[in-house]
Coordinates of C-alpha atoms and ligand atoms in Angstrom, one line a residue:
X1 CA -265.2 -38.8 166.1
X2 CA -265.0 -40.3 162.7
X3 CA -268.8 -41.9 161.2
X4 CA -268.2 -44.9 159.9
X5 CA -267.8 -45.9 155.9
X6 CA -269.2 -49.7 156.8
X7 CA -270.3 -49.1 160.7
X8 CA -270.9 -53.1 160.3
X9 CA -268.4 -54.1 158.6
X10 CA -265.8 -57.2 161.6
X11 CA -262.4 -58.0 160.5
X12 CA -262.3 -60.3 157.4
X13 CA -263.0 -64.9 158.6
X14 CA -259.1 -65.6 156.5
X15 CA -257.8 -63.5 158.4
X16 CA -259.7 -64.1 161.3
X17 CA -259.2 -67.8 160.7
X18 CA -255.5 -67.5 159.7
X19 CA -254.5 -66.4 163.1
X20 CA -256.3 -68.4 164.9
X21 CA -254.7 -71.3 163.2
X22 CA -251.2 -69.7 163.8
X23 CA -251.8 -69.6 167.4
X24 CA -253.3 -72.5 167.7
X25 CA -250.5 -74.2 165.4
X26 CA -253.4 -75.7 163.3
X27 CA -252.5 -76.9 159.9
X28 CA -253.8 -74.4 158.4
X29 CA -256.9 -76.1 155.6
X30 CA -258.7 -72.2 156.0
X31 CA -257.5 -69.6 153.2
X32 CA -256.8 -70.4 150.3
X33 CA -253.9 -70.7 149.8
X34 CA -251.3 -74.1 148.5
X35 CA -248.4 -74.6 150.1
X36 CA -245.8 -75.7 147.5
X37 CA -244.5 -73.9 145.6
X38 CA -245.3 -72.4 142.3
X39 CA -243.4 -73.5 139.5
X40 CA -239.6 -73.0 139.6
X41 CA -239.6 -72.1 136.0
X42 CA -242.0 -68.8 136.9
X43 CA -239.4 -67.6 139.3
X44 CA -236.6 -68.0 137.4
X45 CA -238.5 -65.6 134.6
X46 CA -239.1 -63.2 137.3
X47 CA -236.1 -63.1 138.3
X48 CA -234.5 -62.6 135.3
X49 CA -236.6 -59.7 134.5
X50 CA -235.4 -58.2 137.3
X51 CA -231.9 -58.6 136.9
X52 CA -232.5 -57.8 133.1
X53 CA -233.7 -54.0 134.1
X54 CA -237.7 -54.8 134.1
X55 CA -237.9 -52.7 137.4
X56 CA -239.4 -49.0 137.1
X57 CA -243.2 -49.1 136.3
X58 CA -244.7 -50.3 134.0
X59 CA -247.2 -49.5 131.3
X60 CA -250.6 -48.2 132.9
X61 CA -252.8 -51.2 131.3
X62 CA -250.2 -54.0 130.9
X63 CA -247.3 -55.4 129.6
X64 CA -249.5 -54.5 126.1
X65 CA -246.7 -58.7 125.4
X66 CA -249.2 -60.3 128.4
X67 CA -252.0 -58.2 126.6
X68 CA -252.0 -60.0 124.4
X69 CA -250.7 -63.4 125.7
X70 CA -254.1 -63.3 127.3
X71 CA -256.2 -62.0 124.5
X72 CA -254.2 -65.6 122.5
X73 CA -255.7 -67.7 125.6
X74 CA -259.0 -66.2 125.4
X75 CA -258.7 -67.1 121.5
X76 CA -257.8 -70.8 122.2
X77 CA -260.2 -71.9 124.7
X78 CA -262.7 -70.2 124.3
X79 CA -262.7 -68.9 121.0
X80 CA -263.4 -64.6 121.4
X81 CA -261.3 -62.1 120.7
X82 CA -260.3 -59.0 122.7
X83 CA -258.7 -56.0 121.9
X84 CA -254.8 -56.0 124.0
X85 CA -255.3 -52.5 124.1
X86 CA -258.1 -51.8 124.6
X87 CA -260.6 -54.4 126.7
X88 CA -257.4 -55.6 129.0
X89 CA -256.5 -54.9 131.3
X90 CA -253.1 -56.4 134.2
X91 CA -254.5 -55.8 137.4
X92 CA -253.5 -56.1 141.1
X93 CA -254.8 -59.9 142.0
X94 CA -258.7 -60.0 140.5
X95 CA -259.1 -58.6 144.2
X96 CA -258.8 -55.5 142.1
X97 CA -260.0 -55.3 139.6
X98 CA -263.3 -55.7 140.8
X99 CA -263.3 -53.2 143.4
X100 CA -262.7 -50.6 140.2
X101 CA -265.2 -52.3 138.4
X102 CA -268.0 -51.9 141.2
X103 CA -265.7 -47.5 142.1
X104 CA -266.6 -47.5 138.2
X105 CA -270.9 -47.5 137.6
X106 CA -271.9 -48.0 140.9
X107 CA -273.4 -44.6 142.4
X108 CA -275.8 -44.0 145.1
X109 CA -278.6 -46.0 145.6
X110 CA -278.0 -49.0 142.5
X111 CA -278.3 -52.4 143.2
X112 CA -276.5 -55.1 143.0
X113 CA -278.0 -58.6 142.7
X114 CA -274.8 -61.1 144.0
X115 CA -276.0 -64.5 144.7
X116 CA -275.3 -65.6 148.6
X117 CA -273.6 -67.5 149.6
X118 CA -270.8 -64.9 148.2
X119 CA -267.0 -65.0 149.0
X120 CA -265.9 -60.8 150.6
X121 CA -264.4 -58.9 148.7
X122 CA -268.5 -58.1 146.1
X123 CA -270.6 -56.4 148.9
X124 CA -267.8 -53.7 151.1
X125 CA -268.2 -52.2 147.7
X126 CA -271.0 -51.9 146.7
X127 CA -271.8 -50.5 150.3
X128 CA -268.2 -48.2 149.9
X129 CA -270.3 -46.1 146.5
X130 CA -273.3 -46.0 147.9
X131 CA -275.1 -49.1 146.6
X132 CA -277.4 -51.6 147.9
X133 CA -276.5 -55.2 148.4
X134 CA -279.5 -57.3 147.0
X135 CA -278.4 -61.3 147.7
X136 CA -280.3 -64.1 145.8
X137 CA -279.6 -66.8 148.4
X138 CA -278.0 -70.1 147.7
X139 CA -278.8 -73.1 149.5
X140 CA -276.5 -76.2 150.3
X141 CA -275.3 -79.3 148.9
X142 CA -276.7 -78.0 145.6
X143 CA -276.3 -74.5 145.7
X144 CA -279.0 -74.1 142.7
X145 CA -280.0 -70.7 141.2
X146 CA -284.0 -70.3 140.8
X147 CA -283.5 -67.7 137.1
X148 CA -287.2 -66.7 137.5
X149 CA -287.0 -65.2 141.1
X150 CA -283.4 -63.3 139.9
X151 CA -285.4 -62.2 137.2
X152 CA -288.7 -61.3 139.2
X153 CA -285.4 -59.3 141.2
X154 CA -285.0 -57.2 138.7
X155 CA -286.0 -53.3 138.5
X156 CA -284.9 -50.5 136.8
X157 CA -282.5 -50.0 139.8
X158 CA -280.2 -52.9 139.5
X159 CA -277.4 -52.0 137.4
X160 CA -274.5 -55.3 137.8
X161 CA -275.2 -58.1 138.6
X162 CA -272.2 -60.5 140.1
X163 CA -271.5 -64.2 139.3
X164 CA -268.6 -66.4 140.7
X165 CA -268.0 -70.1 138.1
X166 CA -266.4 -71.7 139.7
X167 CA -268.0 -70.2 142.8
X168 CA -266.1 -70.4 145.9
X169 CA -267.1 -71.1 149.0
X170 CA -269.1 -73.6 147.2
X171 CA -267.2 -75.0 144.7
X172 CA -270.5 -75.5 142.0
X173 CA -270.5 -74.5 138.1
X174 CA -272.8 -72.8 136.5
X175 CA -274.6 -74.6 134.0
X176 CA -274.3 -74.0 130.1
X177 CA -278.6 -73.7 130.4
X178 CA -277.6 -71.0 133.5
X179 CA -275.6 -68.7 132.0
X180 CA -278.6 -68.8 128.8
X181 CA -280.2 -68.6 132.1
X182 CA -279.0 -65.2 131.9
X183 CA -278.1 -64.2 129.2
X184 CA -282.0 -64.3 128.6
X185 CA -282.9 -62.2 131.2
X186 CA -280.0 -59.0 131.1
X187 CA -280.8 -59.2 127.5
X188 CA -281.9 -55.5 126.3
X189 CA -281.4 -54.3 129.6
X190 CA -278.7 -52.1 131.0
X191 CA -277.0 -53.9 133.5
X192 CA -273.5 -54.8 134.2
X193 CA -271.9 -58.7 134.8
X194 CA -269.5 -58.8 136.6
X195 CA -268.3 -62.1 135.5
X196 CA -265.4 -63.5 138.5
X197 CA -263.7 -66.7 136.8
X198 CA -260.6 -66.5 139.3
X199 CA -261.1 -70.2 139.5
X200 CA -261.5 -71.3 135.5
X201 CA -259.1 -73.4 135.8
X202 CA -260.0 -75.6 138.0
X203 CA -262.5 -77.7 136.9
X204 CA -263.1 -81.5 137.5
X205 CA -265.1 -84.4 136.6
X206 CA -265.1 -83.9 133.1
X207 CA -267.2 -80.5 133.3
X208 CA -266.4 -77.3 130.9
X209 CA -265.8 -73.6 131.9
X210 CA -268.7 -71.6 130.8
X211 CA -267.4 -68.2 130.8
X212 CA -269.7 -65.7 130.3
X213 CA -267.7 -64.5 127.0
X214 CA -268.6 -68.1 124.9
X215 CA -272.6 -65.9 125.3
X216 CA -271.6 -63.3 122.9
X217 CA -274.9 -61.3 123.9
X218 CA -274.3 -61.7 127.4
X219 CA -269.8 -61.3 127.0
X220 CA -271.0 -57.8 125.6
X221 CA -272.5 -56.0 128.7
X222 CA -270.0 -58.0 130.7
X223 CA -266.2 -57.3 132.9
X224 CA -264.2 -61.3 133.7
X225 CA -262.2 -61.0 136.4
X226 CA -258.9 -63.7 136.2
X227 CA -256.1 -64.8 139.3
X228 CA -252.4 -65.3 138.2
X229 CA -252.2 -66.3 142.2
X230 CA -255.2 -69.1 141.6
X231 CA -254.1 -70.1 138.4
X232 CA -249.8 -69.9 139.4
X233 CA -249.6 -71.0 143.5
X234 CA -248.4 -67.8 143.6
X235 CA -251.4 -66.2 145.1
X236 CA -249.4 -63.2 147.8
X237 CA -247.6 -61.9 143.9
X238 CA -251.5 -60.6 143.8
X239 CA -251.8 -60.2 140.8
X240 CA -254.8 -61.2 138.0
X241 CA -256.5 -58.9 134.9
X242 CA -260.1 -58.1 134.0
X243 CA -261.1 -57.7 130.8
X244 CA -264.8 -57.0 128.1
X245 CA -266.2 -54.8 125.2
X246 CA -264.0 -51.5 125.2
X247 CA -266.9 -49.1 125.5
X248 CA -267.4 -50.6 129.9
X249 CA -263.0 -50.8 129.3
X250 CA -262.8 -46.8 129.2
X251 CA -265.1 -46.8 132.6
X252 CA -262.6 -49.1 134.1
X253 CA -259.7 -47.4 132.7
X254 CA -260.2 -43.7 134.9
X255 CA -260.4 -45.3 138.2
X256 CA -257.8 -48.3 137.1
X257 CA -255.3 -45.0 136.7
X258 CA -255.8 -42.8 139.2
X259 CA -256.4 -46.0 141.8
X260 CA -253.1 -48.7 141.4
X261 CA -252.1 -46.6 137.8
X262 CA -250.0 -50.3 137.0
X263 CA -249.1 -53.1 139.1
X264 CA -245.7 -54.8 138.4
X265 CA -243.3 -54.9 136.5
X266 CA -241.0 -58.3 136.0
X267 CA -243.7 -60.5 136.5
X268 CA -245.9 -59.0 134.3
X269 CA -243.0 -59.2 132.4
X270 CA -242.2 -63.2 132.8
X271 CA -246.4 -64.0 132.5
X272 CA -246.2 -62.7 129.3
X273 CA -243.7 -65.6 128.2
X274 CA -245.3 -68.7 130.6
X275 CA -249.1 -68.1 129.8
X276 CA -248.2 -68.5 126.3
X277 CA -247.6 -72.2 127.0
X278 CA -250.7 -73.6 127.2
X279 CA -250.4 -76.4 129.9
X280 CA -248.6 -74.4 132.2
X281 CA -253.0 -74.2 133.2
X282 CA -254.1 -76.7 130.7
X283 CA -252.8 -79.5 133.5
X284 CA -254.1 -77.4 136.2
X285 CA -257.6 -79.5 136.9
X286 CA -256.6 -83.2 136.6
X287 CA -253.9 -81.8 139.4
X288 CA -256.2 -80.5 142.0
X289 CA -258.9 -83.4 141.1
X290 CA -256.6 -86.0 142.1
X291 CA -255.9 -83.8 145.6
X292 CA -259.7 -83.9 146.2
X293 CA -260.7 -87.4 146.0
X294 CA -257.5 -88.7 147.8
X295 CA -258.7 -85.5 150.6
X296 CA -262.5 -87.5 149.8
X297 CA -260.9 -90.4 150.2
X298 CA -259.5 -90.2 153.2
X299 CA -262.6 -88.9 155.1
X300 CA -264.8 -90.7 153.4
X301 CA -266.4 -92.5 156.8
X302 CA -265.7 -89.5 159.0
X303 CA -269.6 -88.2 160.0
X304 CA -269.3 -85.0 158.5
X305 CA -271.8 -85.0 154.6
X306 CA -270.6 -83.9 151.6
X307 CA -270.8 -83.7 147.2
X308 CA -267.4 -83.6 145.5
X309 CA -266.9 -80.5 145.0
X310 CA -266.4 -80.0 141.1
X311 CA -264.5 -77.0 140.8
X312 CA -262.2 -74.5 142.8
X313 CA -259.5 -75.3 145.3
X314 CA -262.4 -75.4 147.8
X315 CA -264.0 -79.0 149.4
X316 CA -267.4 -77.8 151.8
X317 CA -268.2 -80.5 154.6
X318 CA -271.4 -80.4 156.7
X319 CA -271.2 -81.6 160.2
X320 CA -274.6 -81.4 161.7
X321 CA -274.0 -85.3 162.4
X322 CA -271.4 -84.2 164.9
X323 CA -273.1 -81.2 165.9
X324 CA -275.2 -78.6 166.6
X325 CA -272.5 -75.8 167.1
X326 CA -273.2 -72.5 165.6
X327 CA -270.4 -72.4 162.4
X328 CA -268.8 -70.3 163.4
X329 CA -268.5 -71.6 167.1
X330 CA -267.1 -74.7 165.7
X331 CA -265.3 -74.3 162.8
X332 CA -263.2 -72.2 165.9
X333 CA -263.6 -75.0 168.9
X334 CA -262.0 -77.9 165.7
X335 CA -259.1 -74.5 164.7
X336 CA -258.4 -74.6 168.6
X337 CA -259.2 -78.1 170.4
X338 CA -258.2 -80.1 167.1
X339 CA -255.9 -78.4 165.1
X340 CA -257.0 -77.8 161.4
X341 CA -258.9 -74.3 160.2
X342 CA -261.2 -73.4 158.2
X343 CA -264.0 -71.8 157.3
X344 CA -267.8 -71.0 157.8
X345 CA -270.1 -70.5 155.5
X346 CA -272.9 -68.2 156.5
X347 CA -270.0 -64.8 156.5
X348 CA -270.5 -65.2 152.9
X349 CA -274.0 -64.7 153.5
X350 CA -275.7 -61.9 154.4
X351 CA -278.0 -62.6 156.1
X352 CA -275.7 -65.3 157.8
X353 CA -277.8 -68.1 157.1
X354 CA -276.4 -71.2 158.8
X355 CA -276.5 -74.3 157.5
X356 CA -273.2 -76.1 159.9
X357 CA -270.6 -75.9 156.5
X358 CA -267.1 -75.4 156.9
X359 CA -265.2 -75.2 154.0
X360 CA -261.8 -76.9 153.4
X361 CA -258.9 -75.5 151.2
X362 CA -257.0 -78.8 149.1
X363 CA -254.2 -77.1 147.6
X364 CA -252.5 -78.9 150.1
X365 CA -249.3 -81.1 150.2
X366 CA -250.6 -85.1 149.8
X367 CA -248.9 -85.5 153.8
X368 CA -251.0 -82.4 154.5
X369 CA -254.1 -83.8 153.7
X370 CA -253.8 -86.2 155.2
X371 CA -253.1 -85.4 158.6
X372 CA -256.2 -82.9 158.9
X373 CA -258.5 -86.0 157.2
X374 CA -256.9 -87.8 160.2
X375 CA -257.7 -85.4 163.2
X376 CA -260.7 -85.3 160.8
X377 CA -262.3 -88.9 161.0
X378 CA -262.0 -87.9 164.9
X379 CA -265.0 -86.0 165.4
Ligands
PMP1 N1 -262.3 -64.4 143.4 C1 -262.4 -65.1 144.4 C2 -263.4 -66.2 144.3 C3 -261.6 -65.7 145.1 O1 -261.7 -66.5 145.9 C4 -259.8 -64.6 145.7 C5 -259.4 -64.6 146.3 N2 -258.1 -65.5 144.9 C6 -260.1 -63.0 144.7 C7 -260.8 -63.0 143.3 C8 -259.4 -62.6 144.3 O2 -258.1 -62.5 143.6 P1 -256.7 -62.0 144.0 O3 -256.2 -62.5 144.8 O4 -256.2 -61.9 142.7 O5 -257.2 -60.6 145.0
LIG2 N1 -259.3 -65.8 148.0 C1 -258.7 -66.1 149.3 C2 -260.3 -67.1 149.7 O1 -261.7 -67.5 149.6 C3 -259.0 -65.9 149.9 C4 -259.0 -64.2 150.0 C5 -258.1 -63.3 151.2 O2 -258.1 -63.8 151.8 N2 -258.4 -61.8 150.6 O3 -259.6 -68.1 150.4

């Protein structure tokens, strides 16, 4: 027998709940993906690129026109610059970017601070590289960071801090003050920040996304990861990008070139044209804010309690007025007996802390959300 490198790792909750949902023909609000089509214009651009012959390997770091379009987007949105040839790489989704960043920098015994509940792909990547996860627990409903506690947790072993704003699963965001605190406590250290910003274009109630690139000293130590799948309703295409200062990107590229070399060529050609039209992502917040409002209005008389999600396409609901069951058990029973699949939050906590909270994805057609709400209201 081989000794497992990840002995305690279980199958991801997204596969477990997705399969359970299928088996019981439930309404699937578990894994985060839209159940409506992405823009026909984008699909046509991909077909056109394929028919025009862009079917062989793309340049290693990505199609230059796409990297230039990404650089222009940073300039338009955040008035900051990334060099398209040295500081931006197109990746197979944000997942590959995150794995590549962690693999390029984390050595055995390095410590990585991350905030729980945390999206599930960071921790296994850190463990595989021999790093040590230092989780900082945030709590329902505000998930506020105690920056003094973070500061006290930093040691000479701290190699990286992972942040994710807007945050999956909680639907919260870091404020300008949060980012300034992070900038202050990492200033004059060698700590690298991995800022996972895949939900940057889904933010509600007039709030503004506080990208790490807006804070000059923070930007110097930060990788930003992004996902086209999230922004353009095609999670199955697995396309994203990573950007960061050129010294850090040099190391990123060393791993990228052997872990994937390059990513889907025709889709890059299509995206280069598509993202140049800013309205294609600028309308996303109002589009999803309407869905959030529709869902919350439809469940307002239910026995779930909640704070409206500030961002992402997830809403967390607390069920402690309904059941004492463990969140994993309750999520499973909600799927098998009532027909709505969700994600229990304890799986995103390193210590499996269970605050009786489930995550529901509202990137769904109106009729799907209303059918789910009808069921949730009966509990
Ligand atoms: N980070 C977060 C916070 C996510 O929710 C996801 C899921 N989309 C990813 C990264 C991975 O993105 P991708 O599907 O582009 O790999
Ligand atoms: N990001 C998606 C979510 O949080 C899941 C993607 C995956 O299954 N790895 O639902």
